[in-house]
Amino acid sequence: MKRLLSSLIVSAAALAGLAVALPAAAQFAKPEDAIKYRQSVMTVLGTHFGRIGAVVQGKVPYDAKTTADNASVVLAMSTLPFSAFGQGTDKGGNTKAKSEIWTEADKFQAAAKDMQGQIVKLDAAAKSGNLDAIKTAFGDAGKACKACHDTYREK
Amino acid sequence: MKRLLSSLIVSAAALAGLAVALPAAAQFAKPEDAIKYRQSVMTVLGTHFGRIGAVVQGKVPYDAKTTADNASVVLAMSTLPFSAFGQGTDKGGNTKAKSEIWTEADKFQAAAKDMQGQIVKLDAAAKSGNLDAIKTAFGDAGKACKACHDTYREK
């Protein structure tokens, strides 16, 4: 538990650092670039989250190192998309982003933070090597993903 | 230098771990999924590599923490694409992968390893906070990227 907590604190600190280092300011030349970037981040995130899901669902045998590596990628990706939702990136490319992302920016940011917090817990659980803890954290993280997608992404 | 070297060794160890943890075995349901995944990884990698490039070229002021964070993302991405070049992923989606990736698999893997080694050095330079070292490492890494793209990616 001590190890889990200390891992959680380190990850949370890293997360806070990244959030500061990557402001929402325009870091992309064109809206299409921001859209392609955030969709790419989500593809990578979803692939590795899905691999943990396959273990949680018993479709793939649990391997502690592989699951921890997958969680590390998910954690690294979880902080990246939100700098790419700047003003003017609501149109362009093949985006499914709903306008509420910008009209309810505070709520969207809160949902993003909730997801990031759940992913920090998932990463800590994965590094603890406790499959039951991973299952719980995966379920909570999945709910956070779904809540945001249901509200802010077109079907 | 000691710090740089120790950072390099830790990163190299992490890299070796990931390479083992993510074998080339089919981790994707369809070739299209593998292609989308590896292209997404490259988009994320290229975005953050490009941000370091903007600093190296003097277009953006050097900030040590931001550059180190960008290098961390590049490092994390550098190990991921190669598990997604499995047999049967030479066609499908909108891939620009050349058939030489599979007919010269050993050379392709060697080129991938060379790139990964250069990125480990770039990450170490970024964490050292020495802009001259970053410039050198960025140039070397860029050459490794280009060499592989020139040989294995359609224009």
CSV table of C-alpha atoms in Angstrom, one decimal:
chain,number,residue,atom,x,y,z
A,1,MET,CA,0.0,0.0,0.0
A,2,LYS,CA,2.9,2.3,0.9
A,3,ARG,CA,4.5,1.5,-2.4
A,4,LEU,CA,1.2,2.0,-4.3
A,5,LEU,CA,0.7,5.4,-2.6
A,6,SER,CA,4.2,6.6,-3.2
A,7,SER,CA,3.9,5.6,-6.9
A,8,LEU,CA,0.6,7.4,-7.0
A,9,ILE,CA,2.1,10.6,-5.6
A,10,VAL,CA,5.0,10.5,-8.0
A,11,SER,CA,2.7,9.9,-11.0
A,12,ALA,CA,0.3,12.7,-9.8
A,13,ALA,CA,3.3,15.1,-9.5
A,14,ALA,CA,4.4,14.2,-13.0
A,15,LEU,CA,0.9,14.8,-14.2
A,16,ALA,CA,0.6,18.2,-12.6
A,17,GLY,CA,4.0,19.1,-14.1
A,18,LEU,CA,2.9,18.1,-17.6
A,19,ALA,CA,-0.4,19.9,-17.3
A,20,VAL,CA,1.6,23.1,-16.5
A,21,ALA,CA,4.1,22.5,-19.2
A,22,LEU,CA,1.6,22.1,-22.0
A,23,PRO,CA,-0.8,25.0,-21.9
A,24,ALA,CA,-3.9,25.2,-24.1
A,25,ALA,CA,-2.2,27.8,-26.2
A,26,ALA,CA,-2.0,27.2,-29.9
A,27,GLN,CA,0.8,24.7,-30.4
A,28,PHE,CA,-0.5,23.6,-33.8
A,29,ALA,CA,-0.1,25.4,-37.1
A,30,LYS,CA,-3.7,24.4,-38.3
A,31,PRO,CA,-6.8,23.1,-36.6
A,32,GLU,CA,-6.5,19.9,-38.7
A,33,ASP,CA,-3.1,19.3,-37.0
A,34,ALA,CA,-4.5,19.6,-33.5
A,35,ILE,CA,-7.4,17.3,-34.5
A,36,LYS,CA,-5.1,14.7,-36.0
A,37,TYR,CA,-2.9,14.9,-32.9
A,38,ARG,CA,-5.6,14.5,-30.3
A,39,GLN,CA,-7.2,11.6,-32.3
A,40,SER,CA,-3.8,9.9,-32.6
A,41,VAL,CA,-3.2,10.3,-28.8
A,42,MET,CA,-6.6,8.7,-28.2
A,43,THR,CA,-5.8,5.8,-30.6
A,44,VAL,CA,-2.6,5.0,-28.7
A,45,LEU,CA,-4.3,5.5,-25.4
A,46,GLY,CA,-7.3,3.3,-26.3
A,47,THR,CA,-5.1,0.5,-27.8
A,48,HIS,CA,-3.1,0.1,-24.5
A,49,PHE,CA,-6.2,0.6,-22.3
A,50,GLY,CA,-7.9,-2.1,-24.4
A,51,ARG,CA,-5.0,-4.4,-23.7
A,52,ILE,CA,-5.4,-4.0,-20.0
A,53,GLY,CA,-9.1,-4.5,-20.6
A,54,ALA,CA,-8.5,-7.9,-22.3
A,55,VAL,CA,-6.6,-9.0,-19.1
A,56,VAL,CA,-9.3,-7.7,-16.8
A,57,GLN,CA,-11.9,-9.6,-18.8
A,58,GLY,CA,-9.8,-12.8,-18.7
A,59,LYS,CA,-9.3,-12.9,-22.4
A,60,VAL,CA,-5.5,-12.6,-22.1
A,61,PRO,CA,-3.4,-14.0,-19.2
A,62,TYR,CA,-2.2,-11.5,-16.6
A,63,ASP,CA,1.4,-10.6,-16.9
A,64,ALA,CA,2.5,-7.9,-14.4
A,65,LYS,CA,5.2,-6.3,-16.5
A,66,THR,CA,3.2,-6.1,-19.7
A,67,THR,CA,0.2,-4.6,-17.8
A,68,ALA,CA,2.4,-2.1,-16.0
A,69,ASP,CA,4.0,-1.1,-19.4
A,70,ASN,CA,0.5,-0.7,-20.9
A,71,ALA,CA,-0.6,1.4,-18.0
A,72,SER,CA,2.6,3.6,-18.4
A,73,VAL,CA,1.6,4.4,-22.0
A,74,VAL,CA,-2.0,5.1,-21.0
A,75,LEU,CA,-0.7,7.4,-18.2
A,76,ALA,CA,1.6,9.3,-20.6
A,77,MET,CA,-1.2,9.7,-23.1
A,78,SER,CA,-3.8,10.8,-20.6
A,79,THR,CA,-2.2,14.2,-20.2
A,80,LEU,CA,-1.7,15.0,-23.9
A,81,PRO,CA,-5.0,15.5,-25.7
A,82,PHE,CA,-6.3,18.5,-23.8
A,83,SER,CA,-3.7,21.0,-25.2
A,84,ALA,CA,-5.1,20.2,-28.6
A,85,PHE,CA,-8.7,21.4,-27.9
A,86,GLY,CA,-7.8,25.0,-28.3
A,87,GLN,CA,-10.2,27.6,-29.7
A,88,GLY,CA,-10.9,27.1,-33.4
A,89,THR,CA,-10.3,23.4,-33.3
A,90,ASP,CA,-14.0,22.6,-33.2
A,91,LYS,CA,-14.1,22.3,-37.0
A,92,GLY,CA,-11.7,20.7,-39.4
A,93,GLY,CA,-10.6,17.2,-40.2
A,94,ASN,CA,-12.9,14.4,-39.2
A,95,THR,CA,-13.6,15.6,-35.7
A,96,LYS,CA,-16.4,14.2,-33.5
A,97,ALA,CA,-15.8,16.8,-30.8
A,98,LYS,CA,-19.1,18.4,-29.7
A,99,SER,CA,-19.4,22.2,-29.3
A,100,GLU,CA,-20.0,21.7,-25.5
A,101,ILE,CA,-16.3,21.2,-25.2
A,102,TRP,CA,-15.9,25.0,-25.7
A,103,THR,CA,-19.3,26.2,-24.4
A,104,GLU,CA,-18.8,24.2,-21.1
A,105,ALA,CA,-15.1,24.5,-21.0
A,106,ASP,CA,-14.9,24.3,-17.2
A,107,LYS,CA,-17.0,21.1,-17.1
A,108,PHE,CA,-14.9,19.6,-19.9
A,109,GLN,CA,-11.7,20.3,-18.0
A,110,ALA,CA,-13.2,18.8,-14.9
A,111,ALA,CA,-14.1,15.7,-16.8
A,112,ALA,CA,-10.6,15.5,-18.2
A,113,LYS,CA,-9.1,15.9,-14.7
A,114,ASP,CA,-11.3,13.2,-13.4
A,115,MET,CA,-10.2,10.8,-16.1
A,116,GLN,CA,-6.5,11.7,-15.4
A,117,GLY,CA,-7.0,11.0,-11.7
A,118,GLN,CA,-8.5,7.6,-12.5
A,119,ILE,CA,-5.6,6.8,-14.8
A,120,VAL,CA,-3.1,7.7,-12.2
A,121,LYS,CA,-4.8,5.2,-9.9
A,122,LEU,CA,-4.8,2.6,-12.7
A,123,ASP,CA,-1.1,3.1,-13.2
A,124,ALA,CA,-0.5,2.7,-9.5
A,125,ALA,CA,-2.6,-0.4,-9.4
A,126,ALA,CA,-0.7,-1.9,-12.4
A,127,LYS,CA,2.6,-1.2,-10.8
A,128,SER,CA,1.5,-2.8,-7.5
A,129,GLY,CA,0.9,-6.1,-9.4
A,130,ASN,CA,-2.4,-6.7,-7.7
A,131,LEU,CA,-4.9,-7.9,-10.3
A,132,ASP,CA,-7.9,-7.2,-8.1
A,133,ALA,CA,-6.8,-3.6,-7.7
A,134,ILE,CA,-6.2,-3.4,-11.4
A,135,LYS,CA,-9.8,-4.6,-12.1
A,136,THR,CA,-11.3,-2.0,-9.8
A,137,ALA,CA,-9.2,0.8,-11.2
A,138,PHE,CA,-9.8,-0.2,-14.7
A,139,GLY,CA,-13.6,-0.2,-14.2
A,140,ASP,CA,-13.4,3.3,-12.6
A,141,ALA,CA,-11.2,4.6,-15.4
A,142,GLY,CA,-13.5,3.1,-18.0
A,143,LYS,CA,-16.5,4.9,-16.5
A,144,ALA,CA,-14.5,8.2,-16.6
A,145,CYS,CA,-13.7,7.7,-20.3
A,146,LYS,CA,-17.3,6.8,-21.1
A,147,ALA,CA,-18.8,9.8,-19.2
A,148,CYS,CA,-16.6,12.2,-21.2
A,149,HIS,CA,-17.2,10.5,-24.5
A,150,ASP,CA,-21.0,10.3,-23.9
A,151,THR,CA,-21.2,14.0,-23.3
A,152,TYR,CA,-18.5,15.5,-25.5
A,153,ARG,CA,-18.1,13.2,-28.5
A,154,GLU,CA,-20.6,12.6,-31.4
A,155,LYS,CA,-21.6,9.0,-31.8
B,1,MET,CA,28.1,14.1,-17.7
B,2,LYS,CA,27.7,11.5,-14.9
B,3,ARG,CA,24.0,12.5,-14.6
B,4,LEU,CA,23.6,12.4,-18.3
B,5,LEU,CA,25.1,8.9,-18.5
B,6,SER,CA,23.1,7.6,-15.6
B,7,SER,CA,19.9,9.0,-17.2
B,8,LEU,CA,21.0,7.3,-20.5
B,9,ILE,CA,21.4,4.0,-18.8
B,10,VAL,CA,18.1,4.1,-17.0
B,11,SER,CA,16.4,5.1,-20.3
B,12,ALA,CA,18.1,2.3,-22.2
B,13,ALA,CA,17.1,-0.2,-19.6
B,14,ALA,CA,13.5,1.0,-19.8
B,15,LEU,CA,13.7,0.7,-23.6
B,16,ALA,CA,15.0,-2.8,-23.5
B,17,GLY,CA,12.2,-3.8,-21.1
B,18,LEU,CA,9.6,-2.4,-23.4
B,19,ALA,CA,11.1,-4.1,-26.4
B,20,VAL,CA,10.8,-7.4,-24.7
B,21,ALA,CA,7.3,-6.7,-23.3
B,22,LEU,CA,5.8,-5.9,-26.7
B,23,PRO,CA,6.7,-8.7,-29.1
B,24,ALA,CA,5.9,-8.5,-32.8
B,25,ALA,CA,3.2,-11.0,-32.3
B,26,ALA,CA,-0.3,-10.0,-33.5
B,27,GLN,CA,-1.7,-7.7,-30.9
B,28,PHE,CA,-4.2,-6.2,-33.3
B,29,ALA,CA,-7.5,-7.7,-34.5
B,30,LYS,CA,-7.1,-6.4,-38.1
B,31,PRO,CA,-4.2,-5.0,-40.2
B,32,GLU,CA,-6.1,-1.7,-40.4
B,33,ASP,CA,-5.9,-1.5,-36.6
B,34,ALA,CA,-2.1,-2.0,-36.6
B,35,ILE,CA,-1.7,0.6,-39.4
B,36,LYS,CA,-3.8,3.2,-37.6
B,37,TYR,CA,-1.9,2.5,-34.4
B,38,ARG,CA,1.6,2.9,-35.8
B,39,GLN,CA,0.6,6.0,-37.8
B,40,SER,CA,-0.9,7.5,-34.6
B,41,VAL,CA,2.3,6.7,-32.7
B,42,MET,CA,4.3,8.5,-35.4
B,43,THR,CA,1.9,11.5,-35.4
B,44,VAL,CA,2.4,11.9,-31.6
B,45,LEU,CA,6.2,11.2,-31.9
B,46,GLY,CA,6.5,13.7,-34.7
B,47,THR,CA,4.6,16.4,-33.0
B,48,HIS,CA,6.8,16.4,-29.9
B,49,PHE,CA,10.0,15.9,-31.9
B,50,GLY,CA,8.9,18.9,-34.0
B,51,ARG,CA,8.5,21.0,-30.9
B,52,ILE,CA,12.1,20.2,-29.9
B,53,GLY,CA,13.1,21.0,-33.5
B,54,ALA,CA,11.4,24.5,-33.2
B,55,VAL,CA,13.6,25.2,-30.2
B,56,VAL,CA,16.7,23.8,-31.9
B,57,GLN,CA,16.0,26.1,-34.9
B,58,GLY,CA,15.5,29.1,-32.6
B,59,LYS,CA,11.9,29.6,-33.6
B,60,VAL,CA,10.7,29.0,-30.0
B,61,PRO,CA,12.6,30.0,-26.8
B,62,TYR,CA,14.3,27.2,-25.0
B,63,ASP,CA,12.6,26.0,-21.8
B,64,ALA,CA,14.3,23.1,-20.1
B,65,LYS,CA,11.2,21.5,-18.6
B,66,THR,CA,9.1,21.7,-21.7
B,67,THR,CA,11.9,20.3,-23.8
B,68,ALA,CA,12.5,17.5,-21.3
B,69,ASP,CA,8.7,16.7,-21.3
B,70,ASN,CA,8.7,16.7,-25.1
B,71,ALA,CA,11.7,14.3,-25.2
B,72,SER,CA,10.0,12.0,-22.7
B,73,VAL,CA,7.0,11.7,-25.0
B,74,VAL,CA,9.3,11.1,-28.0
B,75,LEU,CA,11.2,8.4,-26.0
B,76,ALA,CA,8.0,6.7,-24.9
B,77,MET,CA,6.7,6.7,-28.5
B,78,SER,CA,10.0,5.5,-30.0
B,79,THR,CA,9.5,1.9,-28.7
B,80,LEU,CA,5.9,1.5,-29.7
B,81,PRO,CA,5.5,1.4,-33.5
B,82,PHE,CA,7.5,-1.7,-34.3
B,83,SER,CA,5.2,-4.2,-32.7
B,84,ALA,CA,2.6,-3.0,-35.2
B,85,PHE,CA,4.6,-4.0,-38.3
B,86,GLY,CA,3.6,-7.7,-38.1
B,87,GLN,CA,3.2,-10.0,-41.0
B,88,GLY,CA,0.1,-9.1,-43.0
B,89,THR,CA,0.1,-5.4,-42.1
B,90,ASP,CA,1.8,-4.4,-45.4
B,91,LYS,CA,-1.6,-3.7,-46.9
B,92,GLY,CA,-4.7,-2.1,-45.6
B,93,GLY,CA,-5.7,1.4,-44.5
B,94,ASN,CA,-3.7,4.2,-46.0
B,95,THR,CA,-0.2,2.7,-45.3
B,96,LYS,CA,2.9,4.1,-46.9
B,97,ALA,CA,5.0,1.2,-45.6
B,98,LYS,CA,7.3,-0.3,-48.3
B,99,SER,CA,7.5,-4.1,-48.8
B,100,GLU,CA,11.2,-3.9,-47.9
B,101,ILE,CA,10.1,-3.7,-44.2
B,102,TRP,CA,9.2,-7.4,-44.5
B,103,THR,CA,11.7,-8.5,-47.1
B,104,GLU,CA,14.6,-6.9,-45.3
B,105,ALA,CA,13.3,-7.3,-41.8
B,106,ASP,CA,16.7,-7.5,-40.2
B,107,LYS,CA,17.8,-4.2,-41.7
B,108,PHE,CA,14.5,-2.6,-40.8
B,109,GLN,CA,14.9,-3.7,-37.2
B,110,ALA,CA,18.5,-2.5,-37.1
B,111,ALA,CA,17.3,0.9,-38.4
B,112,ALA,CA,14.6,1.0,-35.7
B,113,LYS,CA,17.2,0.2,-33.0
B,114,ASP,CA,19.5,2.9,-34.3
B,115,MET,CA,16.6,5.4,-34.1
B,116,GLN,CA,15.7,4.3,-30.6
B,117,GLY,CA,19.3,4.7,-29.5
B,118,GLN,CA,19.5,8.2,-30.9
B,119,ILE,CA,16.2,9.1,-29.1
B,120,VAL,CA,17.6,7.7,-25.8
B,121,LYS,CA,20.5,10.1,-26.3
B,122,LEU,CA,18.1,13.0,-27.1
B,123,ASP,CA,16.1,12.3,-24.0
B,124,ALA,CA,19.3,12.3,-21.9
B,125,ALA,CA,20.5,15.5,-23.5
B,126,ALA,CA,17.1,17.1,-22.9
B,127,LYS,CA,17.1,16.1,-19.2
B,128,SER,CA,20.7,17.4,-18.9
B,129,GLY,CA,19.4,20.9,-19.7
B,130,ASN,CA,22.3,21.6,-22.1
B,131,LEU,CA,21.0,23.2,-25.3
B,132,ASP,CA,24.1,22.5,-27.3
B,133,ALA,CA,23.9,18.8,-26.4
B,134,ILE,CA,20.2,18.8,-27.4
B,135,LYS,CA,21.0,20.4,-30.7
B,136,THR,CA,23.6,17.7,-31.5
B,137,ALA,CA,21.4,14.8,-30.3
B,138,PHE,CA,18.4,16.3,-32.2
B,139,GLY,CA,20.4,16.4,-35.4
B,140,ASP,CA,21.6,12.8,-35.0
B,141,ALA,CA,18.1,11.6,-34.2
B,142,GLY,CA,16.6,13.5,-37.2
B,143,LYS,CA,19.1,11.7,-39.5
B,144,ALA,CA,18.1,8.3,-38.1
B,145,CYS,CA,14.4,9.2,-38.7
B,146,LYS,CA,15.1,10.3,-42.2
B,147,ALA,CA,17.3,7.3,-43.1
B,148,CYS,CA,14.5,4.9,-42.1
B,149,HIS,CA,11.7,7.0,-43.8
B,150,ASP,CA,13.8,7.4,-47.0
B,151,THR,CA,14.2,3.6,-47.3
B,152,TYR,CA,11.0,2.2,-45.9
B,153,ARG,CA,8.3,4.7,-46.5
B,154,GLU,CA,6.7,5.7,-49.8
B,155,LYS,CA,6.8,9.4,-50.6
